[in-house]
Coordinates of C-alpha atoms and ligand atoms in Angstrom, one line a residue:
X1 CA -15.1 4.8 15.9
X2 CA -17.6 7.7 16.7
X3 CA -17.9 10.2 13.6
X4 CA -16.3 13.1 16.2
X5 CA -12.9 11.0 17.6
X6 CA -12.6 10.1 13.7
X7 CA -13.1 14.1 12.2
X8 CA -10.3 14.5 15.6
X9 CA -8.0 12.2 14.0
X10 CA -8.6 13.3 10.5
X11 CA -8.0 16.7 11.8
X12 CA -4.4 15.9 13.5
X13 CA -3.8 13.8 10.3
X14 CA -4.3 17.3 7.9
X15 CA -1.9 18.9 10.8
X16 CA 0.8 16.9 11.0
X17 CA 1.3 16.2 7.5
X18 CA 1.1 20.0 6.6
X19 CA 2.9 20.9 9.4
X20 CA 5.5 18.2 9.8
X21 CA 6.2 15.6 6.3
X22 CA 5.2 18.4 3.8
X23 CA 8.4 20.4 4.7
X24 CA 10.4 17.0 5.1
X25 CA 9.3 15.6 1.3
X26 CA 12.6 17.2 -0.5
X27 CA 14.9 16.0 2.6
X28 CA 13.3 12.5 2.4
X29 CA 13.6 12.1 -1.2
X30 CA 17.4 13.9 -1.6
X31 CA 18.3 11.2 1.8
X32 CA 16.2 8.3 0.6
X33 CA 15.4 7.9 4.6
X34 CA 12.7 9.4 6.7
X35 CA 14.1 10.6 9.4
X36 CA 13.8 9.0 13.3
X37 CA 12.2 11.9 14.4
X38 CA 9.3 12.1 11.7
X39 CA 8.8 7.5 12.4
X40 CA 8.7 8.1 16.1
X41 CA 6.0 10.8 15.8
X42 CA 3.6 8.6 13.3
X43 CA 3.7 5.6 16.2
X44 CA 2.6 8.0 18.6
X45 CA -0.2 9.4 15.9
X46 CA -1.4 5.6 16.0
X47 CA -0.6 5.4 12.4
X48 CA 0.8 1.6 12.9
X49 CA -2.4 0.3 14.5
X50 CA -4.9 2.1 12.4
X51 CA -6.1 -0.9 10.8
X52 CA -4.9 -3.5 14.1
X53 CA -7.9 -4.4 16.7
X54 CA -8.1 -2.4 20.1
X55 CA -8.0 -5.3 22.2
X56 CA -4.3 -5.7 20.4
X57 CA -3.7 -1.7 21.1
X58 CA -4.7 -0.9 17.4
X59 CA -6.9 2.1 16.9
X60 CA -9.4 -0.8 15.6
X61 CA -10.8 1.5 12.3
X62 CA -13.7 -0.1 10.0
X63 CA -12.3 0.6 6.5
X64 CA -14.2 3.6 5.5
X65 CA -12.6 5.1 8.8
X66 CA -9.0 3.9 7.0
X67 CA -9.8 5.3 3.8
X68 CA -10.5 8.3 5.4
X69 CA -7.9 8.6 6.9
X70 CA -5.6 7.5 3.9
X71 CA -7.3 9.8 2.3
X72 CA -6.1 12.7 4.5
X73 CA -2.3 11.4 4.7
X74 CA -1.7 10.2 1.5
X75 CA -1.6 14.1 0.8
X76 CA 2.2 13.9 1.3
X77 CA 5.3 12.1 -0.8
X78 CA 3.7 8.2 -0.8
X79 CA 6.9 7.4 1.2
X80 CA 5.8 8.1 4.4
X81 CA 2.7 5.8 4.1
X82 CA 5.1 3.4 3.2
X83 CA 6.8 3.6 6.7
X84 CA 3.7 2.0 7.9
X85 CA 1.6 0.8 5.2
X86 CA 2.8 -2.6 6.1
X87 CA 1.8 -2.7 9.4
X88 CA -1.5 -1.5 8.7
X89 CA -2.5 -3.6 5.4
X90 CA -0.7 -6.7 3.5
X91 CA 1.9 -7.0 6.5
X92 CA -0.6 -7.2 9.5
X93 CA -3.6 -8.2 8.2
X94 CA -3.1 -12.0 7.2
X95 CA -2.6 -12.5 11.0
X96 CA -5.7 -9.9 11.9
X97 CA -7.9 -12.3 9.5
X98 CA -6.1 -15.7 10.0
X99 CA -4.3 -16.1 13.1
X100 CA -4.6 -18.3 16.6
X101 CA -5.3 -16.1 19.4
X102 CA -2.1 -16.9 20.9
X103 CA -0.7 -16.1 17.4
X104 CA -2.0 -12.2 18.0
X105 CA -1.8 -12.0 21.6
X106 CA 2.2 -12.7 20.7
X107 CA 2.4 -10.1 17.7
X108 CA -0.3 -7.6 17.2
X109 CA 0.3 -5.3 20.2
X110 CA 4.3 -4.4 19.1
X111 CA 2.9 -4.5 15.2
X112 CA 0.4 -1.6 16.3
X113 CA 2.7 0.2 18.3
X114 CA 5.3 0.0 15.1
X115 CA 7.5 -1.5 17.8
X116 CA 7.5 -4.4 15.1
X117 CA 7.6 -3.8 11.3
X118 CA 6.0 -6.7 9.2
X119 CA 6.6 -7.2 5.5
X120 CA 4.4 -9.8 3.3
X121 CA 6.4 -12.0 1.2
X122 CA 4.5 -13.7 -1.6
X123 CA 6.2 -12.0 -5.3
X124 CA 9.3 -14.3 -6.4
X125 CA 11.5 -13.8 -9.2
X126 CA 9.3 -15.9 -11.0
X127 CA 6.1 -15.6 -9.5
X128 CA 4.8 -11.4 -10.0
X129 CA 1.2 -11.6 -11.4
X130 CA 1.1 -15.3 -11.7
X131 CA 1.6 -15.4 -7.7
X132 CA 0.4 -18.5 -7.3
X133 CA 3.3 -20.0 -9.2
X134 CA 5.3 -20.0 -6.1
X135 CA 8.0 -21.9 -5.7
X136 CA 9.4 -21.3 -2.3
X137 CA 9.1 -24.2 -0.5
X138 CA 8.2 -25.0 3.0
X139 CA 8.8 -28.9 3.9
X140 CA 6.9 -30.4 6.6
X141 CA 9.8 -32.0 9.0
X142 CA 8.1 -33.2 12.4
X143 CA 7.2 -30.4 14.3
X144 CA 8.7 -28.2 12.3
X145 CA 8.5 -26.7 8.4
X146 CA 11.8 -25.7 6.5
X147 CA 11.6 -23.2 4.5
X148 CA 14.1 -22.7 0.7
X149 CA 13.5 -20.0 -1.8
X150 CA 13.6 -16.3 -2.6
X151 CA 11.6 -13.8 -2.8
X152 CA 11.5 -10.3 -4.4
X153 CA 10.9 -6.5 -4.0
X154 CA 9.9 -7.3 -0.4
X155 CA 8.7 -3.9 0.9
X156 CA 10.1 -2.8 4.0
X157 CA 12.1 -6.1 4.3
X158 CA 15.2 -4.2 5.3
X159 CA 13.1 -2.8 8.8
X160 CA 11.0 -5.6 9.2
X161 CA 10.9 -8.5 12.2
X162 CA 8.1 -10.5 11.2
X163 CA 7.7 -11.9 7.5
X164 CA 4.3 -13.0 6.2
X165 CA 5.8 -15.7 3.9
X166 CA 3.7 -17.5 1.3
X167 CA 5.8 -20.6 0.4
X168 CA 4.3 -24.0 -1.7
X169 CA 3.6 -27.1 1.3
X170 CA 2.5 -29.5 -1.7
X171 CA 5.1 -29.4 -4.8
X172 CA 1.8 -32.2 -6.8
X173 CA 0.1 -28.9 -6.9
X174 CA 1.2 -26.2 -9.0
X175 CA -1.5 -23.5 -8.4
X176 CA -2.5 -21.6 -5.6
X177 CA -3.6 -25.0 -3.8
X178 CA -0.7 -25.9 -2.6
X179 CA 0.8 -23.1 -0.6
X180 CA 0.8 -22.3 2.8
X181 CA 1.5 -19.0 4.9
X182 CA 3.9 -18.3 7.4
X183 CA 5.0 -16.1 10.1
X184 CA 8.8 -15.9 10.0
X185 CA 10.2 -13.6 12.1
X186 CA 13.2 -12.0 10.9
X187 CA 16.2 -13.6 13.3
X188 CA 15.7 -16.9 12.1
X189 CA 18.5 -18.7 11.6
X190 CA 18.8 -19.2 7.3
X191 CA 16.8 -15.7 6.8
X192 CA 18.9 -12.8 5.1
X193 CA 17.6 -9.3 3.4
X194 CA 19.4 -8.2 0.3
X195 CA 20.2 -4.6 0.0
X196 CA 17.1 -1.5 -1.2
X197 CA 16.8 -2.1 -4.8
X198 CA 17.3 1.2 -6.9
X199 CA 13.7 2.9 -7.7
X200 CA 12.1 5.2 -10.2
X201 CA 10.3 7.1 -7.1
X202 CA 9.0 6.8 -3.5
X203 CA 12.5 7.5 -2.2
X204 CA 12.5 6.9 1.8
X205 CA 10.6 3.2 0.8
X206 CA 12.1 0.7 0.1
X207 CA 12.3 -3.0 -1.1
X208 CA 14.6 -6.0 -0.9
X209 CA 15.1 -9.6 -1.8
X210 CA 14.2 -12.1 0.8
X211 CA 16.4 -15.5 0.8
X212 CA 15.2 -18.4 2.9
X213 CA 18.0 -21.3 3.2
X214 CA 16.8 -23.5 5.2
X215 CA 14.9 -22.0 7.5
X216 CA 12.7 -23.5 10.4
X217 CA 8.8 -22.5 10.6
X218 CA 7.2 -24.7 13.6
X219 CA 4.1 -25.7 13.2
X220 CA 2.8 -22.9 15.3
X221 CA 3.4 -20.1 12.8
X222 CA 1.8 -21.3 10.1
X223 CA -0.9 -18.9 9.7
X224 CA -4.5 -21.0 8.7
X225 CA -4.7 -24.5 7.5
X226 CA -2.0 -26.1 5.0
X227 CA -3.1 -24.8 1.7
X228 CA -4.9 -22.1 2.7
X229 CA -2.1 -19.3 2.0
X230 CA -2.9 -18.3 -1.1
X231 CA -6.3 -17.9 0.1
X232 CA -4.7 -15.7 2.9
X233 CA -2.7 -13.7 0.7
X234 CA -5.8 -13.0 -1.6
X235 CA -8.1 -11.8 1.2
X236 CA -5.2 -9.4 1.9
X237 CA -4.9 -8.0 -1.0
X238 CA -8.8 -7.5 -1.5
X239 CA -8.6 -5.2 1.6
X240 CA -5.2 -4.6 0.5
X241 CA -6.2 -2.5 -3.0
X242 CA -9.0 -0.7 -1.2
X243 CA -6.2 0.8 1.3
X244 CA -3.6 1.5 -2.2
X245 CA -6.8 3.1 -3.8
X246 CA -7.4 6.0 -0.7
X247 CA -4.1 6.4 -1.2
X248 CA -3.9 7.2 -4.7
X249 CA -7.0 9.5 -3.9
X250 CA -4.9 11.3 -1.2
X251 CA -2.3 12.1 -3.5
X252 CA -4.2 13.7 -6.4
X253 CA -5.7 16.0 -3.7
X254 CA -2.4 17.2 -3.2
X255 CA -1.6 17.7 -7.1
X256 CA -4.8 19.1 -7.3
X257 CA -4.5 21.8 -4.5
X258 CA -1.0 22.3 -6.1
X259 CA -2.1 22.8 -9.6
X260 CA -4.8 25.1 -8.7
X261 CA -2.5 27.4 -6.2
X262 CA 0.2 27.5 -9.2
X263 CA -2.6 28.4 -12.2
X264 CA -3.9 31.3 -10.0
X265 CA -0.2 32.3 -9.4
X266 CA 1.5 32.0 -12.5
X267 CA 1.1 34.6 -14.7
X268 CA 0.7 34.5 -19.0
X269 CA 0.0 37.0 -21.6
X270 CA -0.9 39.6 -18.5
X271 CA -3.2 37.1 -16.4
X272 CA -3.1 34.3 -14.4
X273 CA -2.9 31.1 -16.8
X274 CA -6.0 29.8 -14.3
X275 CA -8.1 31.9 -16.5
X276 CA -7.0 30.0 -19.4
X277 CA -9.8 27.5 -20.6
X278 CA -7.3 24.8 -21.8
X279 CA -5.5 24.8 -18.0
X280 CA -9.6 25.0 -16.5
X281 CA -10.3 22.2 -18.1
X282 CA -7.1 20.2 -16.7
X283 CA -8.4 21.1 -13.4
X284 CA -11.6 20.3 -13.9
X285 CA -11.0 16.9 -15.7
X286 CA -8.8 16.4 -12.2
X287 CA -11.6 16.9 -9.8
X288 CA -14.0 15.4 -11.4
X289 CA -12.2 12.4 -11.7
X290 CA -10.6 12.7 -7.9
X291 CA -14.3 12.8 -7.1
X292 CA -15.3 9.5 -8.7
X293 CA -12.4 7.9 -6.8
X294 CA -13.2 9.1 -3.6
X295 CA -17.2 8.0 -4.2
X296 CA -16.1 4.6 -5.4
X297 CA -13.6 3.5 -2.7
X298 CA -16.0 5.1 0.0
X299 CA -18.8 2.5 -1.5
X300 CA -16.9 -0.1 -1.7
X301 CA -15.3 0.7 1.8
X302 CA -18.1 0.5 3.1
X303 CA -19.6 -3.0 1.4
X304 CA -16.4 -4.2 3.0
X305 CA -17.8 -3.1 6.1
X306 CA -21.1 -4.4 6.0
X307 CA -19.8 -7.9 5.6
X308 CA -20.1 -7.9 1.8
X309 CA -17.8 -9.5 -0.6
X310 CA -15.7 -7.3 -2.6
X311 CA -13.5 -8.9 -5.0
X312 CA -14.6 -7.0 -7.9
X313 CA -15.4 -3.6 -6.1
X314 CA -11.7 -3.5 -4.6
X315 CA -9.7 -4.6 -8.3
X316 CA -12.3 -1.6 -10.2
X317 CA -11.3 1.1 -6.9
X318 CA -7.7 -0.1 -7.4
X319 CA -7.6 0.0 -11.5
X320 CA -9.4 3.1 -11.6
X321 CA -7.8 5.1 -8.3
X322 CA -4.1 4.0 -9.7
X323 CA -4.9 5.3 -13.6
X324 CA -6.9 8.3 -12.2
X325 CA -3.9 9.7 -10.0
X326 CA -1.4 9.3 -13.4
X327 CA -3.4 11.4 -15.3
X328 CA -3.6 13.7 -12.3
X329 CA 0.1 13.8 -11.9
X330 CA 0.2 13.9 -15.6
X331 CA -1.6 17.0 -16.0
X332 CA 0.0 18.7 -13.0
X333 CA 3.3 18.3 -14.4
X334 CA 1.6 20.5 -17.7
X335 CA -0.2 23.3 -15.7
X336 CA 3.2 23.6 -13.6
X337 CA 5.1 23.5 -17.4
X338 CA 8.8 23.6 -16.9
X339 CA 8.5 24.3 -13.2
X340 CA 6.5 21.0 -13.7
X341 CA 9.5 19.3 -15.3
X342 CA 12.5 20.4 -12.9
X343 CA 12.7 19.7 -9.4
X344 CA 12.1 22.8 -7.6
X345 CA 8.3 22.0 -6.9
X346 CA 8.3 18.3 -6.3
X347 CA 5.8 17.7 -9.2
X348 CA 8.1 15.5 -11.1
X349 CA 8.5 13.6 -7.7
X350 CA 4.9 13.0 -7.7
X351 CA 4.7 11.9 -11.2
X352 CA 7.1 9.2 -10.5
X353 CA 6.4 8.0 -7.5
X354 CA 2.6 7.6 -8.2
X355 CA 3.6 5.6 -11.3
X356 CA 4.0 2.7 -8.7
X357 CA 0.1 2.3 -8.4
X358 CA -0.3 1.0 -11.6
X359 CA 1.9 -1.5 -11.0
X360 CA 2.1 -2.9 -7.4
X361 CA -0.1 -5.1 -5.0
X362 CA -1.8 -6.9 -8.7
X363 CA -0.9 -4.6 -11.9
X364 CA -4.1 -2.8 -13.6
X365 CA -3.8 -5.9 -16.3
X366 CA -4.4 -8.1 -13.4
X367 CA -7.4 -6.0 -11.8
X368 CA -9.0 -6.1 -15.3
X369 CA -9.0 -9.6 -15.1
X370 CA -10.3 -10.5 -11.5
X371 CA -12.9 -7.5 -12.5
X372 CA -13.8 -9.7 -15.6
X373 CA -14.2 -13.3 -14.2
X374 CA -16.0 -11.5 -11.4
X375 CA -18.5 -10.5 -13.8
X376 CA -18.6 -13.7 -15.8
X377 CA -19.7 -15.0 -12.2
X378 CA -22.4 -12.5 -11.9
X379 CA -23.3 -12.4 -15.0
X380 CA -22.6 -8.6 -15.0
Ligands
FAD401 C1 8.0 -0.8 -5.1 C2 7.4 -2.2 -5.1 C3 7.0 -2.7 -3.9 C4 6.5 -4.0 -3.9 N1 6.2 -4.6 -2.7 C5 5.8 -5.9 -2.6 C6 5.6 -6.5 -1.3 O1 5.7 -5.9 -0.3 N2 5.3 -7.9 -1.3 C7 5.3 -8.6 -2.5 O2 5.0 -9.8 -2.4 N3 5.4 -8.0 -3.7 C8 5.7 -6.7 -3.8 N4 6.0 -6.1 -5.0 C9 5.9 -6.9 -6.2 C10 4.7 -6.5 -7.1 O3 3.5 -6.9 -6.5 C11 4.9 -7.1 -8.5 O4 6.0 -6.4 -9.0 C12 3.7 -7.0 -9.3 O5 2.7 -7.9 -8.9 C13 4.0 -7.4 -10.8 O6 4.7 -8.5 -10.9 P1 6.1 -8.5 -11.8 O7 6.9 -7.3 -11.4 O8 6.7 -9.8 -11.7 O9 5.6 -8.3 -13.3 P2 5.1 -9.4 -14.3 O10 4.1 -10.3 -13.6 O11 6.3 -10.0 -14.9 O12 4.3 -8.5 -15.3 C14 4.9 -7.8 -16.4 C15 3.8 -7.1 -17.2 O13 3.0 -8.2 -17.8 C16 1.6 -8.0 -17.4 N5 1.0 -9.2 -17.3 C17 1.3 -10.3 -16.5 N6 0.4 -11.3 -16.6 C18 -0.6 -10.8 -17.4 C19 -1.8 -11.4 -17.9 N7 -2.2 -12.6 -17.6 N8 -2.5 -10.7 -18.8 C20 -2.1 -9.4 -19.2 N9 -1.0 -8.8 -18.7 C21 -0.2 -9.5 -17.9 C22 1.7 -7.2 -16.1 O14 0.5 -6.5 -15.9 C23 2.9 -6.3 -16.4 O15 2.4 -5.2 -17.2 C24 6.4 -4.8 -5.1 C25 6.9 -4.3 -6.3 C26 7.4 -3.0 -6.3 C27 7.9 -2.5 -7.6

């Protein structure tokens, strides 16, 4: 995209969130729904495609132009990225990478337009960091796979039509080796949702079980070779962490621009408690550190971009973006001090819905290690 239609699309990014989600956050989050209204007007943004090819009616962006643009949304409740986060990165992007042409030619237009809402399936009851433990199981029959299993705290399952499903082809393998993806789209016969699952934050998202009882996959949605979907689901969570970590960036700029309009406001011992030292060097420990985020996932963006491999560069922006915007949030909720705590400002919102970061799309435990055996590999 040419650097002036992206600053134009970054500009009606900054508008519509301040004019338009900002004043919705407290609805969203008292309602745990964003309304119609607010969905219909982020399809028309683009905000669907943003990551889907033009020839598929995506806005086609090279990942730094994503970041950017994450960068610029995320400064609003996480929820609404949620909406279409999906469709964008870990739902869309297996098929982007992976799929037949008449694979895309049959999905990617409605999944840019949000016409159609995708979900990736891989996390199990018993299958969270150790995802290649899967044990859903898809069994070849003719022409034709059937899929058994269940799956868990499925984002956006409850609005979705197409499932990228990871499920085990080959039960003699019990790593990553022997599963396979699929594209399962939501009325198939066997598939049912289970209801949101209660959250800590991030009202207005929201996940579900998936059960699979016997359904049919033909052959011709299996997305890549048999085997190959752990491999799929990998390569989508590379790109995957690098679109969480311009999100976590985009939030602390909104604590941050919070935290300093509330120091300069609120008044202590006959000043402002901004001229305080202790609540300057919040700030400053804030910025700083929102800084080295932005840098970092801009870099590695970029890498991406260039056709470099990023395992490592994408599990260090995700580990340090997710950490960086708790302490953020953290300190926000201490400059704001018991306006921090209640709900009147939304800080406490924040607090708890960034908490999520640390946790989803591989845990900072589990970007530690692929950052470590990366480095064994490189031998630094
Ligand atoms: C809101 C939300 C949305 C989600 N959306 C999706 C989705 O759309 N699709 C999907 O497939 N999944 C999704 N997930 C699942 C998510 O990716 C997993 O919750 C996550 O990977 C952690 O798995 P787990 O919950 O089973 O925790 P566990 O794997 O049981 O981990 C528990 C703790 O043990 C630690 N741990 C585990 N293994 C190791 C190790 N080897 N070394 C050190 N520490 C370790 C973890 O870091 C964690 O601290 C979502 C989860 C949530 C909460």
């Amino acid at each position: 995209m040419e650097t002036e239609t992206r600053d134009q699309l970054l500009d009606a990014l900054k508008r519509f969130v301040d004019e338009r989600l900002i004043p919705l956050e407290a609805k969203v989050s008292e309602t745990d729904a964003i309304p119609a209204d607010a969905l219909a007007e982020m399809r028309a943004l683009g905000l669907f495609g943003l990551s889907i090819p033009e020839e598929y009616g995506g806005l086609g962006l090279s990942m730094e132009d994503e970041c950017r643009a994450m960068f610029e949304f995320c400064r609003c409740s996480p929820a609404f990225r949620s909406a279409f986060g999906t469709n964008v990165g870990i739902g869309s992007q297996g098929l982007v990478m992976f799929g037949t042409e008449a694979q895309k030619q049959k999905w990617l237009p409605g999944i840019a337009s949000g016409e159609v809402v995708t979900s990736f399936a891989l996390t199990e009851p018993e299958a969270g960091s150790d995802s290649a433990s899967v044990r859903t199981k898809a069994e070849l029959r003719g022409d034709h796979y059937v899929l058994n299993g269940a799956k868990r705290y499925i984002t956006n399952a409850n609005r979705a039509s197409l499932f990228t499903v990871m499920a085990r082809t080959d039960p003699s393998q019990k790593g990553g080796a022997g599963v396979s993806a699929f594209l399962v789209p939501r009325d198939s016969e066997g598939l049912s949702v289970g209801k949101p699952e209660k959250k800590m934050g991030q009202q207005g998202a929201h996940i579900c079980d998936v059960n699979f009882d016997n359904v049919k996959a033909p052959l011709d949605m299996r997305l890549g070779e048999e085997g190959q979907g752990f491999k799929v689901a990998m390569q989508v969570l590379d790109r995957g962490r690098l679109h969480i970590s311009s999100v976590c960036v985009g939030v602390a700029e909104r604590l941050i621009e919070e935290s300093v309009k509330y120091a300069a406001e609120r008044k202590q011992f006959g000043q402002a408690i901004a001229n305080f030292q202790m609540i300057q060097a919040m700030l400053a420990d804030s910025r700083a550190e929102a800084n080295a985020a932005r840098a970092m996932v801009i870099d590695a963006a970029r890498k991406r971009d260039s056709g470099q491999t990023v395992v490592m560069e994408a599990a260090s922006c995700k580990l340090f973006c997710s950490e960086m915007v708790g302490r953020v949030a953290d300190r926000a909720v201490q400059i704001f001090g018991g306006a921090g705590y209640t709900a009147d400002h939304g800080i406490e919102r924040f607090y708890r819905d960034v908490r999520l970061f640390r946790i989803y799309e591989g845990s900072s435990e589990i970007q530690r290690l692929v950052i470590a055996r990366e480095m064994m590999k490189r031998g630094r």
